[in-house]
Coordinates of C-alpha atoms in Angstrom, one line a residue:
X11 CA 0.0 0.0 0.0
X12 CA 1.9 3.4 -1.0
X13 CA 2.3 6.2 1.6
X14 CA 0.9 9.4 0.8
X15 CA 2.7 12.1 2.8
X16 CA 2.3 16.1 3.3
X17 CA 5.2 18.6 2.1
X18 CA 6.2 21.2 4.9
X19 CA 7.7 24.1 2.5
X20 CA 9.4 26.3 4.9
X21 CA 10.4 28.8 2.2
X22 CA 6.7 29.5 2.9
X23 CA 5.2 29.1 5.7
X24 CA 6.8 29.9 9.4
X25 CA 7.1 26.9 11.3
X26 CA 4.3 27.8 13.8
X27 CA 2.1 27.8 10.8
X28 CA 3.4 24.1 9.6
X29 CA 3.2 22.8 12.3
X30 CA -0.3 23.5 12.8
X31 CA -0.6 22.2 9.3
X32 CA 1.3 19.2 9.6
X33 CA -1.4 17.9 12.5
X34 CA -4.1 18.7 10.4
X35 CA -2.7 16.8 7.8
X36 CA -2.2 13.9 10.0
X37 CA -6.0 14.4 10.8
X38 CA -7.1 14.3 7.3
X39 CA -5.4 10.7 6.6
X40 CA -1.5 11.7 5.6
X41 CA 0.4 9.6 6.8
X42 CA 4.1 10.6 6.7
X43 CA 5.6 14.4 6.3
X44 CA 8.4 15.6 4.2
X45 CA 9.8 19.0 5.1
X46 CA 12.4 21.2 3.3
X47 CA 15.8 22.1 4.6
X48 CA 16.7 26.1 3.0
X49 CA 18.7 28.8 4.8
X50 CA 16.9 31.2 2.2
X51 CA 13.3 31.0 0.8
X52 CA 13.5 31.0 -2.9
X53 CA 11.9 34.1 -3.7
X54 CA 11.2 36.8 -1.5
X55 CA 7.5 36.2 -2.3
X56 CA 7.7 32.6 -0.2
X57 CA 9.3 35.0 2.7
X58 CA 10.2 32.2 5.2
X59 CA 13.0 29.7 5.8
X60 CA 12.5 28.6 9.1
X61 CA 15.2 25.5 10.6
X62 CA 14.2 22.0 9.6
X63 CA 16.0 20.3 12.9
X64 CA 14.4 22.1 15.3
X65 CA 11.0 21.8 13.5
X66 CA 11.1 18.3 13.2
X67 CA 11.8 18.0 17.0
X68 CA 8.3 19.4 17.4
X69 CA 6.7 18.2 14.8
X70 CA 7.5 14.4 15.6
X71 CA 6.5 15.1 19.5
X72 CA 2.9 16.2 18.5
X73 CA 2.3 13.8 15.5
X74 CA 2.4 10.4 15.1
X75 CA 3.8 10.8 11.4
X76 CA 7.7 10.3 10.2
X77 CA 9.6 13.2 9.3
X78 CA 12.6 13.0 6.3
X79 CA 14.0 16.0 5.3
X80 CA 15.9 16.6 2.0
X81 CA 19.8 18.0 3.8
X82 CA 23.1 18.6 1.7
X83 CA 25.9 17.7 4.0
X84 CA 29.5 19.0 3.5
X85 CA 29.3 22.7 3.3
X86 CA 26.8 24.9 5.3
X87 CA 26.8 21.4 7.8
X88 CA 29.2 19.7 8.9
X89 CA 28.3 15.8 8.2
X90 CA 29.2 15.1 12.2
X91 CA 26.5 17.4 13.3
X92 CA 24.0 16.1 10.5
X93 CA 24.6 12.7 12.0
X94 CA 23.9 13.7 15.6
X95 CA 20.9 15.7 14.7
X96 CA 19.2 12.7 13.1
X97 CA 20.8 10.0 15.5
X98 CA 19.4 12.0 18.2
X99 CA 15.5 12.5 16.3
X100 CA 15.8 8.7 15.6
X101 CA 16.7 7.5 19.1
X102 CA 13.4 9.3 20.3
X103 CA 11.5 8.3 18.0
X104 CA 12.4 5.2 16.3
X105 CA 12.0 4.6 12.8
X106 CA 10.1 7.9 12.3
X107 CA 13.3 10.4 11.1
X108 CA 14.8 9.8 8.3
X109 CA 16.7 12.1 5.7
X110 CA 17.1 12.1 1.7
X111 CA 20.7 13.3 1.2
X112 CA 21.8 15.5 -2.5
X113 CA 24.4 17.8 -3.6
X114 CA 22.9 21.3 -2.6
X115 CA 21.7 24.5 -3.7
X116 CA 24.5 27.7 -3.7
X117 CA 21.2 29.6 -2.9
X118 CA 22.0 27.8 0.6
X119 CA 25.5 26.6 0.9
X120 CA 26.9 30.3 -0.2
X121 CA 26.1 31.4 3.4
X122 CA 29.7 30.0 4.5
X123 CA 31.5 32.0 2.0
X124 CA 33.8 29.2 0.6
X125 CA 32.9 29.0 -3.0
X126 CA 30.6 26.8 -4.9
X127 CA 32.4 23.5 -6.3
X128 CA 31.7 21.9 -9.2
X129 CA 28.9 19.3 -9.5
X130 CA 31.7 16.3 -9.8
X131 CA 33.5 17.9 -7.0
X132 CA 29.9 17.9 -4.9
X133 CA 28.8 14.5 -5.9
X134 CA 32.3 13.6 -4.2
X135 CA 32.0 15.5 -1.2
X136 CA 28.4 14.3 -0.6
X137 CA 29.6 10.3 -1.0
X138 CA 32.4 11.4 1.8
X139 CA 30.1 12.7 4.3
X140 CA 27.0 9.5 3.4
X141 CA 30.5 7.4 4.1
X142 CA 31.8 9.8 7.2
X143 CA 27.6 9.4 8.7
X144 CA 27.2 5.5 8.9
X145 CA 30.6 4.9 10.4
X146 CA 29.3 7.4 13.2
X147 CA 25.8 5.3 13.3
X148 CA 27.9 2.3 13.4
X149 CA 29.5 3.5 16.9
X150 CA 33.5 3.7 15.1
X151 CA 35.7 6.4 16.0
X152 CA 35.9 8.7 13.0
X153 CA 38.9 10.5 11.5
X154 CA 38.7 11.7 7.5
X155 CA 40.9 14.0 5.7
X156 CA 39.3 14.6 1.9
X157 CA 36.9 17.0 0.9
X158 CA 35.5 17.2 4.5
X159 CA 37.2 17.1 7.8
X160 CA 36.4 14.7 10.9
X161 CA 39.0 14.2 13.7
X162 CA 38.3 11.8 16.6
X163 CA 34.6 12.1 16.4
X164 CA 32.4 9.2 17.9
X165 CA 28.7 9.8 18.3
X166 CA 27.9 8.5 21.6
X167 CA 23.8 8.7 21.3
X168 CA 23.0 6.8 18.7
X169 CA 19.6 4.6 17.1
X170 CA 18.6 1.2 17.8
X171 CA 18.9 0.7 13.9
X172 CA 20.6 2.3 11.0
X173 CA 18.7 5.3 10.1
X174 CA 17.2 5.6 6.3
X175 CA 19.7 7.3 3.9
X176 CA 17.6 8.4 0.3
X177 CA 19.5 9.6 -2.5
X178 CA 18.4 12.3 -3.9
X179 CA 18.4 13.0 -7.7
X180 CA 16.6 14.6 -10.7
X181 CA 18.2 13.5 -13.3
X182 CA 18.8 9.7 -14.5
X183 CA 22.9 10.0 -14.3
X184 CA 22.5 11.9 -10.9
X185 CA 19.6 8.7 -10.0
X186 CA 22.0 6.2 -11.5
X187 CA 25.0 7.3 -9.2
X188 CA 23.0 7.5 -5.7
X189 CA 22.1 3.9 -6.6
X190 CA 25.3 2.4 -5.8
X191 CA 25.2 4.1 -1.8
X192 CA 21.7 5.5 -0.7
X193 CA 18.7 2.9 0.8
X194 CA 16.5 4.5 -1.8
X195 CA 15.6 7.3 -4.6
X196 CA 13.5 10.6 -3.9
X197 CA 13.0 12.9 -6.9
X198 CA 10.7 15.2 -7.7
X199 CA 7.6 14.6 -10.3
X200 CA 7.5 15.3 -14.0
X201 CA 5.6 13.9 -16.9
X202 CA 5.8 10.3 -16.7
X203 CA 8.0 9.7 -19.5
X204 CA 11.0 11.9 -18.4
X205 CA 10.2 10.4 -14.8
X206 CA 10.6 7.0 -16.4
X207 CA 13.8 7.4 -17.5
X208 CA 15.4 8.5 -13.6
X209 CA 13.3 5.3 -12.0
X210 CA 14.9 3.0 -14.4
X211 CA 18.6 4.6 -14.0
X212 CA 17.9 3.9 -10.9
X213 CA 17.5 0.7 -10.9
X214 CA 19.8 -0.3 -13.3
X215 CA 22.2 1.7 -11.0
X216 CA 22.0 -0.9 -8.3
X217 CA 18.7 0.3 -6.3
X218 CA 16.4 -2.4 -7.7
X219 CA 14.1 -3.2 -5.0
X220 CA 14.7 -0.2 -2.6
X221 CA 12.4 2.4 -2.1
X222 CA 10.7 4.9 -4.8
X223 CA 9.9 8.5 -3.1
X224 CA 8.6 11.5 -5.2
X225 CA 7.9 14.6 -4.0
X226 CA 4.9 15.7 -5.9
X227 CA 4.6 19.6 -7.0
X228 CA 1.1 20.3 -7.2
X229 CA -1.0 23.0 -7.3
X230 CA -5.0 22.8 -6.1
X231 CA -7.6 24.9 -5.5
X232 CA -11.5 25.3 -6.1
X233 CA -11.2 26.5 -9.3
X234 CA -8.3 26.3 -12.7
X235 CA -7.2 29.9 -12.7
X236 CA -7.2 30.3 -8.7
X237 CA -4.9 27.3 -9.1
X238 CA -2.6 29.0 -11.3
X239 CA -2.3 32.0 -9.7
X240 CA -1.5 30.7 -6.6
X241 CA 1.3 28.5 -8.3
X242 CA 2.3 31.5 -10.6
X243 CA 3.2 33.6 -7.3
X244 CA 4.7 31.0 -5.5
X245 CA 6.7 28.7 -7.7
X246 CA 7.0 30.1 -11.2
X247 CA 10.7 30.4 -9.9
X248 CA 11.3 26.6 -9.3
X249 CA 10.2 25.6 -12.8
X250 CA 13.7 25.9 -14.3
X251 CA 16.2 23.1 -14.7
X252 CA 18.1 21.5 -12.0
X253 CA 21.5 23.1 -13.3
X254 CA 19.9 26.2 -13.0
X255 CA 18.4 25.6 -9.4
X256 CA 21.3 24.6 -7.9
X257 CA 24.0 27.5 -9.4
X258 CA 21.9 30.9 -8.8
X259 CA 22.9 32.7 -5.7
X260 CA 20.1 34.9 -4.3
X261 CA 16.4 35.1 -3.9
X262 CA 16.7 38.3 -5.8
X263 CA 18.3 36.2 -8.8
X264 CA 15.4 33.3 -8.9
X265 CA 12.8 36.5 -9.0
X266 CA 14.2 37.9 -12.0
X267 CA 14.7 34.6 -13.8
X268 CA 10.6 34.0 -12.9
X269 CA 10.1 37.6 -14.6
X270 CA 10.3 35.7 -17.8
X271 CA 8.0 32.6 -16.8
X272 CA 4.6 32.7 -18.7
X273 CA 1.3 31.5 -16.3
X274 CA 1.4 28.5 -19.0
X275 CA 5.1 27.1 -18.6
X276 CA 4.0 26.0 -15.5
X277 CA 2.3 22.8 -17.0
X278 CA 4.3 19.9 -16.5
X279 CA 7.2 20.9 -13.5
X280 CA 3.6 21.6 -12.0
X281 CA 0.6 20.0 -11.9
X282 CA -2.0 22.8 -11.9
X283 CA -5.5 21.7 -11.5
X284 CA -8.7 21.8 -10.1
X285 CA -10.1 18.6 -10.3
X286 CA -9.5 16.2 -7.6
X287 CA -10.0 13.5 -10.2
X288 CA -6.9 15.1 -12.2
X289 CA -5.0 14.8 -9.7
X290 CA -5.8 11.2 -8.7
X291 CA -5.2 10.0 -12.1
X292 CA -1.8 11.9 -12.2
X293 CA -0.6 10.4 -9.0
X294 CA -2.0 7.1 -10.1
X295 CA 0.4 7.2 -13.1
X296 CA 3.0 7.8 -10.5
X297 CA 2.1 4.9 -8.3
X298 CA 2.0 2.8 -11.7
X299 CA 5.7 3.8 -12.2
X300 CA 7.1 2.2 -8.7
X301 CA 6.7 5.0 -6.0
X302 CA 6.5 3.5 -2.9
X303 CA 5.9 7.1 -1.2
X304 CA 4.4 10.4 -2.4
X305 CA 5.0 13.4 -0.9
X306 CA 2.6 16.5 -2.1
X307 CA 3.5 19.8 -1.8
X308 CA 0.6 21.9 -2.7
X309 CA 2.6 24.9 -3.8
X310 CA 0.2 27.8 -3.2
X311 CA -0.7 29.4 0.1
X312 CA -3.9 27.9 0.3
X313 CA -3.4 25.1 2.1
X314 CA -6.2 24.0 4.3
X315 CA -8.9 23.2 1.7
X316 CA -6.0 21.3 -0.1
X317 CA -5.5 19.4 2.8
X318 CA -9.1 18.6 3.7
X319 CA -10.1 18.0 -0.2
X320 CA -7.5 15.9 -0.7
X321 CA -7.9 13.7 2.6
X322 CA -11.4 13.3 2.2
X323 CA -10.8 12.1 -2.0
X324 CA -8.1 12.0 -3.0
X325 CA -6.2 9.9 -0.3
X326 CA -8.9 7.0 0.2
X327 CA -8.9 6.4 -3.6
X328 CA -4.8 6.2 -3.9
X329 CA -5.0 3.7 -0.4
X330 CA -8.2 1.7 -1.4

């Protein structure tokens, strides 16, 4: 039976306001949460960027849902205090944390003020800290001189059992790659053909049999052009490829580069639609292709008839 969670988007929404959301969400029938990990909102229209580790403390203490969160390691955190954070949320609440670990954003890394390597040199840095974390969750006495730094670190608080380590990719050589290391695949939802293409590189990659996640980009309301509206204010930024998403600096930079986004290039990076039977037969398609999980991240601001349309329909008919 697939898992149909709830997106927290803390680029925008405060985490008072999430929080609130996710337990409404876990009253309406989600059953798992996915949250975003940003130092900066994409746009100054989202307006928020709250910190995922201390909102998932909460979150997990007044829900009964897990919490992952998609982290990049190696630069603005040190892969020591990523593996505490998360050894620490999974001892307290076992099974229930989990992270989906990628290469980063310079929107968010830049903060440190140490440059922005090149994807290879990322991709290496990120296999170094996946490497650096399970020794630590293994209980070993960790010293590393490479792209990161550890010296004499052992994490003394540690989970029962390994904690889940996703890969994360978008596109099929990125998906091929994270299939040699991570304990499964979370990418983000596209028209089923292109999405075909990153499952199967996936697979053929090594991860045949572990777990399919997608996070779902969706944007709902009770009618079409409230729909795109609310997506056109709040996303049109995010529509770009990943090459661009990961190399622009500012907030100020992904507003200008929506400037040129049209309400109708939103189709397909986004699913815009008013129909809750749209939507079901898109995420059907998606369940069709492997996904073990789906994540949906309603990304306008109206998010409590989503939630309550959507648990009452849409969730039932995926679970049936």
């Amino acid at each position: 039976m697939p898992l149909i969670g709830y997106h927290a988007s803390h680029e925008q929404f405060p985490p008072s306001e999430l929080l609130r959301l996710c337990q409404k969400a876990e009253g309406a029938g989600f059953q798992a949460a996915l949250n975003s990990d940003h130092f900066h909102p994409w746009t100054e229209a989202q307006g928020q960027s709250g910190f995922a580790w201390a909102f998932m403390g909460a979150a997990l203490a007044t829900t009964g849902l897990s919490f992952g969160s998609v982290t990049a390691p190696g630069q603005r955190y040190h892969p020591a205090i990523v593996a505490q954070a998360l050894g620490t949320l999974d001892e307290m609440y076992p099974g229930r944390a989990w992270m989906a670990l990628g290469s980063g954003q310079y929107l968010n890394e830049a903060i440190t003020g140490t440059g922005w390597p090149a994807k290879d040199l990322r991709n290496a840095r990120l296999k170094e800290c996946v490497d650096i974390m399970r020794a630590l969750f293994r209980g070993e006495t960790v010293t590393h001189r490479g792209l990161v730094t550890v010296e004499e670190a052992k994490l003394y608080t540690r989970p029962k059992d390994m904690p889940l380590l996703v890969g994360a990719a978008v596109t099929p050589k990125t998906a091929g790659w994270v299939a040699g290391w991570a304990d499964g695949l979370i990418t983000t939802a596209r028209p089923p053909e292109e999405l075909r293409k990153v499952v199967d590189a996936f697979r053929e990659g090594g991860g045949e049999g572990k777990p399919l996640f997608l996070k779902v980009q969706l944007s709902y309301a009770k009618d079409d052009e409230l729909a795109r509206e609310g997506a056109y204010n709040q996303w049109a930024s995010n529509i770009f490829t990943n090459s661009v998403l990961t190399d622009l600096r500012t907030p100020a930079q992904f507003q200008e580069a929506a400037n040129v986004v049209q309400p109708h290039d939103l189709d397909g990076p986004l699913r815009v639609s008013s129909s809750l039977q749209q939507h079901m037969d898109w995420l059907g398609e998606d369940l069709r292709l492997g996904f073990d999980r789906l994540y949906l991240h309603n990304v306008n601001r109206e998010q409590d008839g989503f939630i309550e349309a959507f648990g009452e329909k849409v969730i039932p008919a995926l679970t049936r």
